[in-house]
mmCIF file of C-alpha atoms in Angstrom:
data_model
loop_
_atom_site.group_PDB
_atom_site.id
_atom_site.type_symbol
_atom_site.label_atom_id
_atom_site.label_comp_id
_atom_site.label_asym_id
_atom_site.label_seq_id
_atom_site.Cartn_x
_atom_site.Cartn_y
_atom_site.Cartn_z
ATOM 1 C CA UNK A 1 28.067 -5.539 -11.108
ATOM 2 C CA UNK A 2 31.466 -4.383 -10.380
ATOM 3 C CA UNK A 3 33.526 -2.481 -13.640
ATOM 4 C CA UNK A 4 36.587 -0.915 -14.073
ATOM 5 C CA UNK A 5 37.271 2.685 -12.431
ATOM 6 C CA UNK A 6 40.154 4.925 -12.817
ATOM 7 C CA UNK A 7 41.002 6.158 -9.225
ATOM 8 C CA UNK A 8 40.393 9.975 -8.902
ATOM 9 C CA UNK A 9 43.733 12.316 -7.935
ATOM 10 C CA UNK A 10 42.666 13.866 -4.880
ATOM 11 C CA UNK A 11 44.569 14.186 -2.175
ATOM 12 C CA UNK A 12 44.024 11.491 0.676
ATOM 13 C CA UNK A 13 44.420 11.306 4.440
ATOM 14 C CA UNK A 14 46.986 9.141 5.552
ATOM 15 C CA UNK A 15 45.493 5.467 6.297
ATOM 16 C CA UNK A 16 46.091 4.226 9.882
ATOM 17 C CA UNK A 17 48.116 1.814 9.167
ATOM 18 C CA UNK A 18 50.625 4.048 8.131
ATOM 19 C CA UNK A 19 49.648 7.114 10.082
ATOM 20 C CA UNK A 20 53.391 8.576 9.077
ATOM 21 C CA UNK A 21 55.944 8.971 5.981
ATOM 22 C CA UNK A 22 57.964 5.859 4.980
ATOM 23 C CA UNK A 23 60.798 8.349 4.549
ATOM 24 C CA UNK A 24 61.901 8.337 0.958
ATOM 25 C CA UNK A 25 60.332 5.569 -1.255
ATOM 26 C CA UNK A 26 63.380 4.852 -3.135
ATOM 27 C CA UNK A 27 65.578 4.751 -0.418
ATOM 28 C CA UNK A 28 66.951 8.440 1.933
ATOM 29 C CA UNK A 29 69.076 9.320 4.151
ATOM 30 C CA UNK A 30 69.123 7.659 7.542
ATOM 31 C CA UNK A 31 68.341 9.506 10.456
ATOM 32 C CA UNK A 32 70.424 9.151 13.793
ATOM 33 C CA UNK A 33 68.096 6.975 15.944
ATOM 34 C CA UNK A 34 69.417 6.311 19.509
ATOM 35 C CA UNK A 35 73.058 4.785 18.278
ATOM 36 C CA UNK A 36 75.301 6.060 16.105
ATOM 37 C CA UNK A 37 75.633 4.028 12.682
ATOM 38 C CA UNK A 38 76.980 4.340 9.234
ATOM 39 C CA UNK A 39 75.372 6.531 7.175
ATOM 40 C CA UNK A 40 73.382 5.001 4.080
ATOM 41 C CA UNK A 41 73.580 5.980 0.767
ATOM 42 C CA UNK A 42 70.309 6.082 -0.718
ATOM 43 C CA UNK A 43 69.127 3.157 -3.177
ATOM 44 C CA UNK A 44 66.988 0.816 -4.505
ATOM 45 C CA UNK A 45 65.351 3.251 -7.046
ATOM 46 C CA UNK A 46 62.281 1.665 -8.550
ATOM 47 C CA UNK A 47 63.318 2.123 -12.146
ATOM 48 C CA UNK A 48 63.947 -0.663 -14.690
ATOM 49 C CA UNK A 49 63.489 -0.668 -18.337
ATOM 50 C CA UNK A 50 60.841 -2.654 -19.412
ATOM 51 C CA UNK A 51 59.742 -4.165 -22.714
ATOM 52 C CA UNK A 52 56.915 -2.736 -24.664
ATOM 53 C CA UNK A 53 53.731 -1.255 -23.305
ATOM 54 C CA UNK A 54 51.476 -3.837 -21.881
ATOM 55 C CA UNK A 55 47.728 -3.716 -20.363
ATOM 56 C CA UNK A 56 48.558 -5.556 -17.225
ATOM 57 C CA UNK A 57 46.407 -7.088 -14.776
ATOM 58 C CA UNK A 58 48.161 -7.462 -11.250
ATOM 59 C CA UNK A 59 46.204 -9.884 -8.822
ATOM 60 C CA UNK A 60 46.288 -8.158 -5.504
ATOM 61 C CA UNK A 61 48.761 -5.792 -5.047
ATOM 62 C CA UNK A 62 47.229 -3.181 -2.168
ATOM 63 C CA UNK A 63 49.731 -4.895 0.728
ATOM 64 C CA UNK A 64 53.612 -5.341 0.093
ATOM 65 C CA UNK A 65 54.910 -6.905 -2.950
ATOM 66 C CA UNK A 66 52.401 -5.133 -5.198
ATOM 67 C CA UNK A 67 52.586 -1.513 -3.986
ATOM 68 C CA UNK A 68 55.983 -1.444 -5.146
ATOM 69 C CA UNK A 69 55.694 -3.699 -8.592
ATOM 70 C CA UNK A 70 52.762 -1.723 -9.283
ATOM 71 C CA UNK A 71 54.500 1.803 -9.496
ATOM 72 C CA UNK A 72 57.526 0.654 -11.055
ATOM 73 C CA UNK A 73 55.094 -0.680 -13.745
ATOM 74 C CA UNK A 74 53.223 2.986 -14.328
ATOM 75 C CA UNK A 75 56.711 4.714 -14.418
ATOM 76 C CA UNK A 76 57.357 2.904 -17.455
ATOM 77 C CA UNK A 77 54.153 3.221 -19.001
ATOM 78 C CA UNK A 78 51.642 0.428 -18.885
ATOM 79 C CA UNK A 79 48.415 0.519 -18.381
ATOM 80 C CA UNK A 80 48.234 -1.199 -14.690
ATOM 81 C CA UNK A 81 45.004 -2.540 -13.207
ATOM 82 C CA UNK A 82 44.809 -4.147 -9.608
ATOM 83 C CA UNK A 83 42.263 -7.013 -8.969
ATOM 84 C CA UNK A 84 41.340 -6.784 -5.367
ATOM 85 C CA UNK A 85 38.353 -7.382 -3.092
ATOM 86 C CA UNK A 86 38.488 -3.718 -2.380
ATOM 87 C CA UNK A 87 38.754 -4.506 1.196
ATOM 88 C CA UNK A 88 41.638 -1.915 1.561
ATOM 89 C CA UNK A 89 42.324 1.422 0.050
ATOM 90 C CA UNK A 90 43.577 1.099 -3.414
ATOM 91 C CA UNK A 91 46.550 3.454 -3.131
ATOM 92 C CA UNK A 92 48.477 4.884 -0.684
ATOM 93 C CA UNK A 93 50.848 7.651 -0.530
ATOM 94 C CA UNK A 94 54.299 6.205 0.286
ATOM 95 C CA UNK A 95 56.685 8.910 2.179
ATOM 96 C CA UNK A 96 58.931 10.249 0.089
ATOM 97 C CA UNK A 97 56.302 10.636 -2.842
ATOM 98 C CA UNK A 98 56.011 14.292 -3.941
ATOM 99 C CA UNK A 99 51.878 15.032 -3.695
ATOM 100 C CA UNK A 100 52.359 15.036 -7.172
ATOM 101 C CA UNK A 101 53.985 12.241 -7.923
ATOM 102 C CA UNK A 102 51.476 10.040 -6.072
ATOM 103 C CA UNK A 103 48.819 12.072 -7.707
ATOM 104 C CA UNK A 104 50.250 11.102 -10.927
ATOM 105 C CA UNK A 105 50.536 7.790 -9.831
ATOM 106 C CA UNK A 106 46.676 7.089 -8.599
ATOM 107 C CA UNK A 107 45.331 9.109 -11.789
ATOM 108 C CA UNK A 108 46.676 6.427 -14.072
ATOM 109 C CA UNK A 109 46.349 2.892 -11.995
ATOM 110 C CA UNK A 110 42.876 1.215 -12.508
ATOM 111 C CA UNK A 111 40.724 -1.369 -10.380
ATOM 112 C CA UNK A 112 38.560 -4.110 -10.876
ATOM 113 C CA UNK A 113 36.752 -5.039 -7.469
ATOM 114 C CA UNK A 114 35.370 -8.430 -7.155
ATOM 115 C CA UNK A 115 36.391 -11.715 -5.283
ATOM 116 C CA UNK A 116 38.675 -14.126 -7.445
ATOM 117 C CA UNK A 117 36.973 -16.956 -6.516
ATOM 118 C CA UNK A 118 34.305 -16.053 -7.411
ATOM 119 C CA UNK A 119 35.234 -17.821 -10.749
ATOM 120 C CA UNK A 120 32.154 -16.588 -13.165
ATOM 121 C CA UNK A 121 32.972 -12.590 -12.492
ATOM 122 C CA UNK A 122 36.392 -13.378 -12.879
ATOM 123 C CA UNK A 123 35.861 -15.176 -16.618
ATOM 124 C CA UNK A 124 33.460 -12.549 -17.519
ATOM 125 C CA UNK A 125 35.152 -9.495 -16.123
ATOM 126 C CA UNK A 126 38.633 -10.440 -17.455
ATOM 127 C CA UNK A 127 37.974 -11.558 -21.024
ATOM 128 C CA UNK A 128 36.094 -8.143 -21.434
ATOM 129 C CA UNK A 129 39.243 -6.359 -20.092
ATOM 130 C CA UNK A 130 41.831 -8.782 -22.438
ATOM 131 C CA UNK A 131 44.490 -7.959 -20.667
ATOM 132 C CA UNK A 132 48.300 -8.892 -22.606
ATOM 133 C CA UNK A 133 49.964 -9.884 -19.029
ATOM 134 C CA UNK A 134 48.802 -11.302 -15.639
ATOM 135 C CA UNK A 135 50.617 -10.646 -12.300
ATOM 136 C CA UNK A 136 49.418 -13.186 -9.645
ATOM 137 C CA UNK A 137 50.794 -12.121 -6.493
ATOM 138 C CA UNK A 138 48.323 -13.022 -4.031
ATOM 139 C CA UNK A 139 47.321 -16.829 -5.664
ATOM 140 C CA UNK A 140 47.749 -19.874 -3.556
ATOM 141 C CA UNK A 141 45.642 -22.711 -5.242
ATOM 142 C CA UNK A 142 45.887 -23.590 -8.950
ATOM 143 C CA UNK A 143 41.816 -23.457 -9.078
ATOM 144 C CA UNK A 144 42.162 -19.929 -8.461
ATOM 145 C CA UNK A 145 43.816 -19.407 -12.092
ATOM 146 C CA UNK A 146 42.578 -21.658 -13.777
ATOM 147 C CA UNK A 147 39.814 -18.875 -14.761
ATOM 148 C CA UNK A 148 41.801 -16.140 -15.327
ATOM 149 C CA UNK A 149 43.566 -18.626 -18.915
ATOM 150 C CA UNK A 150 40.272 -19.359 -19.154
ATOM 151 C CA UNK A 151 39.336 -15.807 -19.824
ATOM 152 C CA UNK A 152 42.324 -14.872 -21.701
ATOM 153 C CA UNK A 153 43.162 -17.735 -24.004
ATOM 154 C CA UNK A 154 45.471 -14.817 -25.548
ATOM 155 C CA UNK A 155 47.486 -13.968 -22.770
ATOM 156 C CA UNK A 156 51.170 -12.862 -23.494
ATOM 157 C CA UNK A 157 52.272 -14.074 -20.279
ATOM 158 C CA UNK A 158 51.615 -15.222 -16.690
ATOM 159 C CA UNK A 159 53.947 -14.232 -13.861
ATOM 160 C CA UNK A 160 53.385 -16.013 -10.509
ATOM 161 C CA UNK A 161 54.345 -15.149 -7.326
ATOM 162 C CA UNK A 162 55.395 -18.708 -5.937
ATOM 163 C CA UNK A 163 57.273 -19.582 -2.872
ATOM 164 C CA UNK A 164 61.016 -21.512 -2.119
ATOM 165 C CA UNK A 165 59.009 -23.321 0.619
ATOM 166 C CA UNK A 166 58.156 -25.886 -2.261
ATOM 167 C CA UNK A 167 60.915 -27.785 -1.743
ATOM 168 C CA UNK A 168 61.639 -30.846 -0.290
ATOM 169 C CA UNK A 169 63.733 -30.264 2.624
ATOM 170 C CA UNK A 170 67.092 -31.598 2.319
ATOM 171 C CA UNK A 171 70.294 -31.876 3.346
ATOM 172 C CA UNK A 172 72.446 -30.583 0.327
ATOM 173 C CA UNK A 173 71.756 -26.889 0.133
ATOM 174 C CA UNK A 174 70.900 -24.224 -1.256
ATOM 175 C CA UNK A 175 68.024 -24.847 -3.046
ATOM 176 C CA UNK A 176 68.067 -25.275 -7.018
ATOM 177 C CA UNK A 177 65.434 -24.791 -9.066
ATOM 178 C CA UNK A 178 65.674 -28.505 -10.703
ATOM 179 C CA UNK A 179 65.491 -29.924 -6.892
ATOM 180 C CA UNK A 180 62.805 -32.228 -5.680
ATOM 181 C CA UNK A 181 59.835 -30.166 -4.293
ATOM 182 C CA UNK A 182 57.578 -31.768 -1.746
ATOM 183 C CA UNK A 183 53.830 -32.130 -2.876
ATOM 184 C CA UNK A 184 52.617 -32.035 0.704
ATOM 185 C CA UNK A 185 54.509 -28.920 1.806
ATOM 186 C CA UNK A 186 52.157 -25.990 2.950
ATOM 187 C CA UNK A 187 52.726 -24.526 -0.296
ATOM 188 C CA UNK A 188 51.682 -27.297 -2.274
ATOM 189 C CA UNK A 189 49.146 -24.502 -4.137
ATOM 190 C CA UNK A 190 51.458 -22.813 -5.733
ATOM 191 C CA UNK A 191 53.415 -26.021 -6.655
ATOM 192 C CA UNK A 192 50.656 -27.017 -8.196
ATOM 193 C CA UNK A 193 49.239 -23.580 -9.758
ATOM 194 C CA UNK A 194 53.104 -24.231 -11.859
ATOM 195 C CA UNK A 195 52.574 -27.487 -12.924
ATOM 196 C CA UNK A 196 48.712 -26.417 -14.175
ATOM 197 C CA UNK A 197 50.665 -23.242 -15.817
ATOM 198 C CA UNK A 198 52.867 -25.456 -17.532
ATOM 199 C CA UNK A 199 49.952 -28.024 -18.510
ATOM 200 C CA UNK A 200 47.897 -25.599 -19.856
ATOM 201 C CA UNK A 201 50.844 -24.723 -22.358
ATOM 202 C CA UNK A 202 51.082 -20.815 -21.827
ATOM 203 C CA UNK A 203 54.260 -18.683 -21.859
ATOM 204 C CA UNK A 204 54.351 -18.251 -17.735
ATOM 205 C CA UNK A 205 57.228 -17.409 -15.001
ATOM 206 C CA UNK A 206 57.699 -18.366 -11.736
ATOM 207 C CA UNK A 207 59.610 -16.503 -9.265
ATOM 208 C CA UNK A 208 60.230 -18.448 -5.914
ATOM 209 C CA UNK A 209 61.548 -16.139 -3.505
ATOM 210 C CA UNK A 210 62.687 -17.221 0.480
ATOM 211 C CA UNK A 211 61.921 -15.054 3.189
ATOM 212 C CA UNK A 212 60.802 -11.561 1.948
ATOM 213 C CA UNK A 213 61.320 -8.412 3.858
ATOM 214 C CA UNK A 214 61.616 -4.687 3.520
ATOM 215 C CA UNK A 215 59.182 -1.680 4.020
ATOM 216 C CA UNK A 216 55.410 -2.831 4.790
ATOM 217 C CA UNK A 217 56.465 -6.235 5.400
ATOM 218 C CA UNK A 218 52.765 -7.627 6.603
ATOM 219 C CA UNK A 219 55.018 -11.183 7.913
ATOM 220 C CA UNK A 220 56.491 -10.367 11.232
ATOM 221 C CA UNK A 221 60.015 -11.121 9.886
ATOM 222 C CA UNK A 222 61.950 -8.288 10.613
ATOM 223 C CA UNK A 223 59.427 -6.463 12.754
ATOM 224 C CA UNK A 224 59.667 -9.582 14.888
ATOM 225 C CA UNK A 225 63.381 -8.218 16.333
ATOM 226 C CA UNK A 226 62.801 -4.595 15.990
ATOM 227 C CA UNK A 227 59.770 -4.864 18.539
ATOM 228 C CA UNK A 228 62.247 -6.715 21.060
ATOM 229 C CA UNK A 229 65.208 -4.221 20.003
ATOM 230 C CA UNK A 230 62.660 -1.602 20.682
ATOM 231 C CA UNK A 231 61.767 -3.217 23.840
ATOM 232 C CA UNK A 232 65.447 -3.383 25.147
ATOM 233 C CA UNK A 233 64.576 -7.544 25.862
ATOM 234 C CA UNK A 234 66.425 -10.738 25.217
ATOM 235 C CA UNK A 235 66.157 -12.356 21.916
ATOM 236 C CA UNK A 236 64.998 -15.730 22.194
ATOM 237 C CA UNK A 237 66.584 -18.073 19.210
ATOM 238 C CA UNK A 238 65.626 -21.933 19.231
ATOM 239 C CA UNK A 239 68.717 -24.211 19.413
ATOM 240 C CA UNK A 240 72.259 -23.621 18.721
ATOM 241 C CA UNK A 241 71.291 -20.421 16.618
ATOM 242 C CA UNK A 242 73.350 -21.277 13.850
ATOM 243 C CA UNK A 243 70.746 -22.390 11.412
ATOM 244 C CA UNK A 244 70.917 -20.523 8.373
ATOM 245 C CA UNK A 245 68.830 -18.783 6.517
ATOM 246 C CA UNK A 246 67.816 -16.100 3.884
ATOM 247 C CA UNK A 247 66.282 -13.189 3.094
ATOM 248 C CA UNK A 248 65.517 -10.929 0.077
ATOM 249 C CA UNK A 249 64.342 -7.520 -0.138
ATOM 250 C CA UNK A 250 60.850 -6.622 -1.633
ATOM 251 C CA UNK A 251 62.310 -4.080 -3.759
ATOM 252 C CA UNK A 252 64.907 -6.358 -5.581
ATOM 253 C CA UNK A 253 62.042 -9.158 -5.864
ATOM 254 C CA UNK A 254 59.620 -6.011 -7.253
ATOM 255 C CA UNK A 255 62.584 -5.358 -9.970
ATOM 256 C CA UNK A 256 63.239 -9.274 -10.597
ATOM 257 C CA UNK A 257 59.321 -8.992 -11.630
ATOM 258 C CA UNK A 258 60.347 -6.841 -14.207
ATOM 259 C CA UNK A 259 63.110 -8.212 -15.398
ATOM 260 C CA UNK A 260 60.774 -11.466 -16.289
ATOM 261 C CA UNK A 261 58.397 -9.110 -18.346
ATOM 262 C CA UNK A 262 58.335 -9.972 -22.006
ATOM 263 C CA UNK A 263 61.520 -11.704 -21.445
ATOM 264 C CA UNK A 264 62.292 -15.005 -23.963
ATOM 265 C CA UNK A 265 64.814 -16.119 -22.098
ATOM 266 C CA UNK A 266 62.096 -16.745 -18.822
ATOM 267 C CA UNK A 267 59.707 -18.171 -20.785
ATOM 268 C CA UNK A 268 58.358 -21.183 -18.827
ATOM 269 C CA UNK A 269 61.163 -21.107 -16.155
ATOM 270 C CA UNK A 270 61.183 -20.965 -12.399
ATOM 271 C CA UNK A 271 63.821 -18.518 -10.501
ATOM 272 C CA UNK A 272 64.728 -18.191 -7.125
ATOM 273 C CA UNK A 273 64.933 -14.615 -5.762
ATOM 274 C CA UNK A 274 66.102 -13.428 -3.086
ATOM 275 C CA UNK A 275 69.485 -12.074 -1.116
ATOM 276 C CA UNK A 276 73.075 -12.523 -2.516
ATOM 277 C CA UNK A 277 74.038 -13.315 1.197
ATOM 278 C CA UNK A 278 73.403 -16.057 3.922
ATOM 279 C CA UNK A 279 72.833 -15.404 7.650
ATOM 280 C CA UNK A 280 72.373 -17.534 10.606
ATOM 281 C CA UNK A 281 69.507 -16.780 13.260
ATOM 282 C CA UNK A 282 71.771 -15.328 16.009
ATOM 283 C CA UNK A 283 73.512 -13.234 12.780
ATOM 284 C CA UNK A 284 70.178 -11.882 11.970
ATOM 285 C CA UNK A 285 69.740 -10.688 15.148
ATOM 286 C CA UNK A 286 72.903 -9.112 15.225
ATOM 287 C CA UNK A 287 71.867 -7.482 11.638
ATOM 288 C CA UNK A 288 68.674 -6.376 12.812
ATOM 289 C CA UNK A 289 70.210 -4.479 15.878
ATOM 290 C CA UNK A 290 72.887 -2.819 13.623
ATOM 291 C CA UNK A 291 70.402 -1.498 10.978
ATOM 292 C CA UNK A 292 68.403 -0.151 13.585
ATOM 293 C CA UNK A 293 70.892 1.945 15.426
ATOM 294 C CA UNK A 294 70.682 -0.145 19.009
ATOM 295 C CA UNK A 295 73.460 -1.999 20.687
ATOM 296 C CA UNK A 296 74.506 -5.744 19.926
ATOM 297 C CA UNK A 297 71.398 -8.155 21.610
ATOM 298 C CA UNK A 298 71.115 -10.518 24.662
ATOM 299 C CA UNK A 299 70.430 -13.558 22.686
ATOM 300 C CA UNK A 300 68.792 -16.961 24.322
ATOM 301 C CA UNK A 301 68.959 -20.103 23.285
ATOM 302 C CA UNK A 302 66.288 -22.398 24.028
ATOM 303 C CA UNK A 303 65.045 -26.092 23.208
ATOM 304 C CA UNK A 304 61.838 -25.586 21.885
ATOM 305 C CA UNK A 305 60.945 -29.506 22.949
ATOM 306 C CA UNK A 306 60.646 -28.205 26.796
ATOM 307 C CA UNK A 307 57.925 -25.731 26.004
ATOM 308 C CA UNK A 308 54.407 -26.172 25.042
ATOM 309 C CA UNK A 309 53.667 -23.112 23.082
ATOM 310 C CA UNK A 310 49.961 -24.246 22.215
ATOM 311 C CA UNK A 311 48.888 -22.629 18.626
ATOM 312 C CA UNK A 312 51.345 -19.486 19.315
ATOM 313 C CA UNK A 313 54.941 -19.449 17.351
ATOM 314 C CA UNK A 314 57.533 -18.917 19.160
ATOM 315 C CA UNK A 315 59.987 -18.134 16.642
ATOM 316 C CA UNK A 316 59.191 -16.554 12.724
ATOM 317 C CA UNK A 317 61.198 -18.520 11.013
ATOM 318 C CA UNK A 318 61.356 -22.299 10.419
ATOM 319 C CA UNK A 319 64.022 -24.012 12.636
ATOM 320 C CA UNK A 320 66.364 -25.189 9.695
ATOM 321 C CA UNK A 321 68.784 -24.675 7.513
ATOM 322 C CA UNK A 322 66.773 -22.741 4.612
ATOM 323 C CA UNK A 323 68.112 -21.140 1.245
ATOM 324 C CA UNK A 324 68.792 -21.082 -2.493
ATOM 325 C CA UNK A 325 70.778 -19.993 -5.333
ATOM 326 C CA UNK A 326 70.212 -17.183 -7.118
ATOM 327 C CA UNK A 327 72.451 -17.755 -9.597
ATOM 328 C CA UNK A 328 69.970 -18.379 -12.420
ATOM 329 C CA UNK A 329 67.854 -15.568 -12.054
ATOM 330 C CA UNK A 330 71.594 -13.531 -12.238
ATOM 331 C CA UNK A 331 73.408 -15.425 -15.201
ATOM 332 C CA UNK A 332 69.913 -15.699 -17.322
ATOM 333 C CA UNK A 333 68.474 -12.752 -16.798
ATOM 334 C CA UNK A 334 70.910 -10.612 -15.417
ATOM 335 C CA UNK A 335 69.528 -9.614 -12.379
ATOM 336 C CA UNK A 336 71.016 -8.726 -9.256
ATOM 337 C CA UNK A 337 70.145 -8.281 -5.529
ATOM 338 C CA UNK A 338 71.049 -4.417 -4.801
ATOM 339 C CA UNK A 339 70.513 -4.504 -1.034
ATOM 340 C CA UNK A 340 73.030 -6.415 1.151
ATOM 341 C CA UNK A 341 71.189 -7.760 4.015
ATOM 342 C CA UNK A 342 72.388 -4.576 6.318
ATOM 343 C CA UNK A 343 71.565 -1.867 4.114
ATOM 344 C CA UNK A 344 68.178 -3.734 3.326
ATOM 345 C CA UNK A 345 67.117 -3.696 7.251
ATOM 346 C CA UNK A 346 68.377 -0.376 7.582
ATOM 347 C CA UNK A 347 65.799 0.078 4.848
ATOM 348 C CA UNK A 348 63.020 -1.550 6.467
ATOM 349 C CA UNK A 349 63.297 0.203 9.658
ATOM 350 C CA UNK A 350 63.691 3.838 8.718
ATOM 351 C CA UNK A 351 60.757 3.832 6.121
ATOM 352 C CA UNK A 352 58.484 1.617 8.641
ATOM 353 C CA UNK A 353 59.226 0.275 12.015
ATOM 354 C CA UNK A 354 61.499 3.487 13.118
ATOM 355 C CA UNK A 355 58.671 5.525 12.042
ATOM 356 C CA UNK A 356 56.236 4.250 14.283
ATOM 357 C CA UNK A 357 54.108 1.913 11.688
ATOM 358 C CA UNK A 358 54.333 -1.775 11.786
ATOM 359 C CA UNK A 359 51.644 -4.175 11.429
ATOM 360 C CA UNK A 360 51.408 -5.955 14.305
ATOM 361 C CA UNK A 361 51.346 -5.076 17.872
ATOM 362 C CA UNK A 362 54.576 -6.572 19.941
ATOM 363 C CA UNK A 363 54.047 -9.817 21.573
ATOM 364 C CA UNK A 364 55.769 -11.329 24.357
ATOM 365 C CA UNK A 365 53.962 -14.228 25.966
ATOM 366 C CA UNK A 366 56.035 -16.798 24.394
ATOM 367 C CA UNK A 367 59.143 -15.001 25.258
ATOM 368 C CA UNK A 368 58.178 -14.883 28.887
ATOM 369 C CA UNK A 369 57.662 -18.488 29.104
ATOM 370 C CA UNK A 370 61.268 -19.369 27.719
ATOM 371 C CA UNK A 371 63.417 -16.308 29.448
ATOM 372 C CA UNK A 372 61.131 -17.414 32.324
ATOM 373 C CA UNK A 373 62.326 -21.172 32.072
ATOM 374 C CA UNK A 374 65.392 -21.907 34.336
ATOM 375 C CA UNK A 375 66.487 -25.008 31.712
ATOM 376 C CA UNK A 376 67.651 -22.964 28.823
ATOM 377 C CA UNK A 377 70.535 -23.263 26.518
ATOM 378 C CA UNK A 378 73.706 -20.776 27.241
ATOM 379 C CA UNK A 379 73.894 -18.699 24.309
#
């Protein structure tokens, strides 16, 4: 049967999948990669004052969202465990972490290894454990945690990792959190893990961020132009390339996790998180290239009814107008995005992509069929 383990301190290889340092985990110096740029000043220092110390159970958090929650959550003293399949190595030294800062680090965070649908282990396990506060980062289907109140009927507080893409797409934007949200959206889980949250009358949070990016980013968001950057190719943008969009940076949505924690004034509220700023597709291009050091792209426009693409996507991003207003999460609980969108890339590629690690190998069929395609769209 699986039990709780503290993780011993010794010093481990690098994994593969990061075969190199991030650079500074809080944020360094950039280093002069093929263009000059602006220098950047470091930040987004995982630090934020938390309430008292809590026994806090994070679901998942080996990938992206979790590896950084989960250390600002030690720093200040609680007793973290992660709830994983054990699939993939617990911990990981992030560049920038002293040997004995990540030492400290993996002495004190715990795991539980099991499956979390496997409902009985996760009753049984958790209600032995009696954790104060639940994290659910990685939980798509209300069924899924359902068990987990189940085995703490004393739980402090559930925080949910939810999504913006809840929302029924309109035509008045940005999104609020008292808009309509569409129950057939592919995020109806979540939608529906909030309104069993609320149902089953415990003090929860939802935070609903839009497109996340930033350092280990496992969605090929931003990685997605730095491997055509990289490449020296044409960017291929569906339509005009003025749709808008938004992103926020992992490390502002790690902090805005915090900022929830034993908070009254988020008790049973949903937040959007995510960057101050807007940006249209051809924009984010143009970010992308500028954070990375290379020179302003070749952009395409295409009409994505002229090509069959089959089950490959063409394009990361949904081909719409897509964001919301932070403004709650900043006037109620006084949080604030610290990365423009700029500074955040710049951040993204100099702790991952510009060191060689990204997550998935670069792609190009579908570009090839559309730069290939005499009927395109002048950009």
């Amino acid at each position: 049967m699986s039990k709780l383990v503290v993780l011993q301190s010794t010093k481990q290889p690098s994994i593969s999948l990061l075969p190199s340092s991030l650079s500074d985990f809080n944020g360094t110096k950039l280093c002069q990669i093929q263009y000059k740029r602006k220098v950047w000043q470091p930040k987004g220092a995982l630090h934020v004052a938390a309430s008292s110390t809590k026994k806090i159970l994070i679901m998942g958090g080996t990938r992206f969202i979790g590896v950084f929650l989960s250390r600002i959550l030690v720093k200040e003293g609680h007793q973290v465990t992660l709830f994983t399949r054990g699939k993939a190595p617990i911990t990981q030294q992030l560049p920038g972490e002293s040997d004995s800062e990540y030492s400290d680090f993996k002495s004190k965070i715990l795991h539980l290894k099991g499956d979390r649908k496997d409902f009985e282990f996760v009753k049984s396990s958790l209600s032995a454990e009696g954790f104060n506060v639940v994290y659910d980062i990685n939980g798509r289907e209300a069924d899924e945690v359902e068990p987990i109140l189940d085995a703490l009927p004393n739980l402090e507080q559930f925080i949910y990792c939810s999504s913006a893409g809840v929302y029924l797409k309109s035509d008045l934007l940005p999104h609020c959190e008292t808009d309509a949200v569409d129950p057939k959206s592919r995020h109806k889980g979540k939608l529906n893990t909030e309104n069993l949250l609320d149902s089953r009358g415990v003090n929860w949070t939802s935070l609903r961020p839009v497109y996340i990016y930033g350092p280990l980013n496992y969605n090929p968001v931003e990685e997605w132009f730095f491997h055509r950057l990289k490449a020296g190719r044409p960017i291929p943008i569906p339509n005009s390339g003025v749709q808008i969009s938004q992103l926020g940076h992992v490390k502002d949505l790690a902090k805005a996790f915090i900022q929830v924690l034993g908070n009254e004034k988020a008790s049973k509220q949903v937040f959007n998180i995510s960057g101050e700023k807007y940006v249209t597709f051809d924009g984010l291009a143009r970010a992308c290239a500028k954070a990375a050091g290379y020179p302003e792209p070749e952009i395409v426009h295409y009409n994505p009814k002229e090509f069959d693409f089959g089950k490959q996507k063409a394009f990361p991003f949904r081909d719409q107008h897509f964001f919301a207003s932070i403004e709650k999460a900043k006037h109620v609980l006084g949080w604030k995005p610290e990365f423009d969108l700029v500074e955040g890339l710049a951040d993204s590629y100099n702790l991952d992509f510009g060191r060689g690690t990204y997550r998935k190998e670069a792609d190009f069929s579908t570009d090839d069929m559309i730069l290939g395609k005499s009927l395109v769209l002048q950009a």
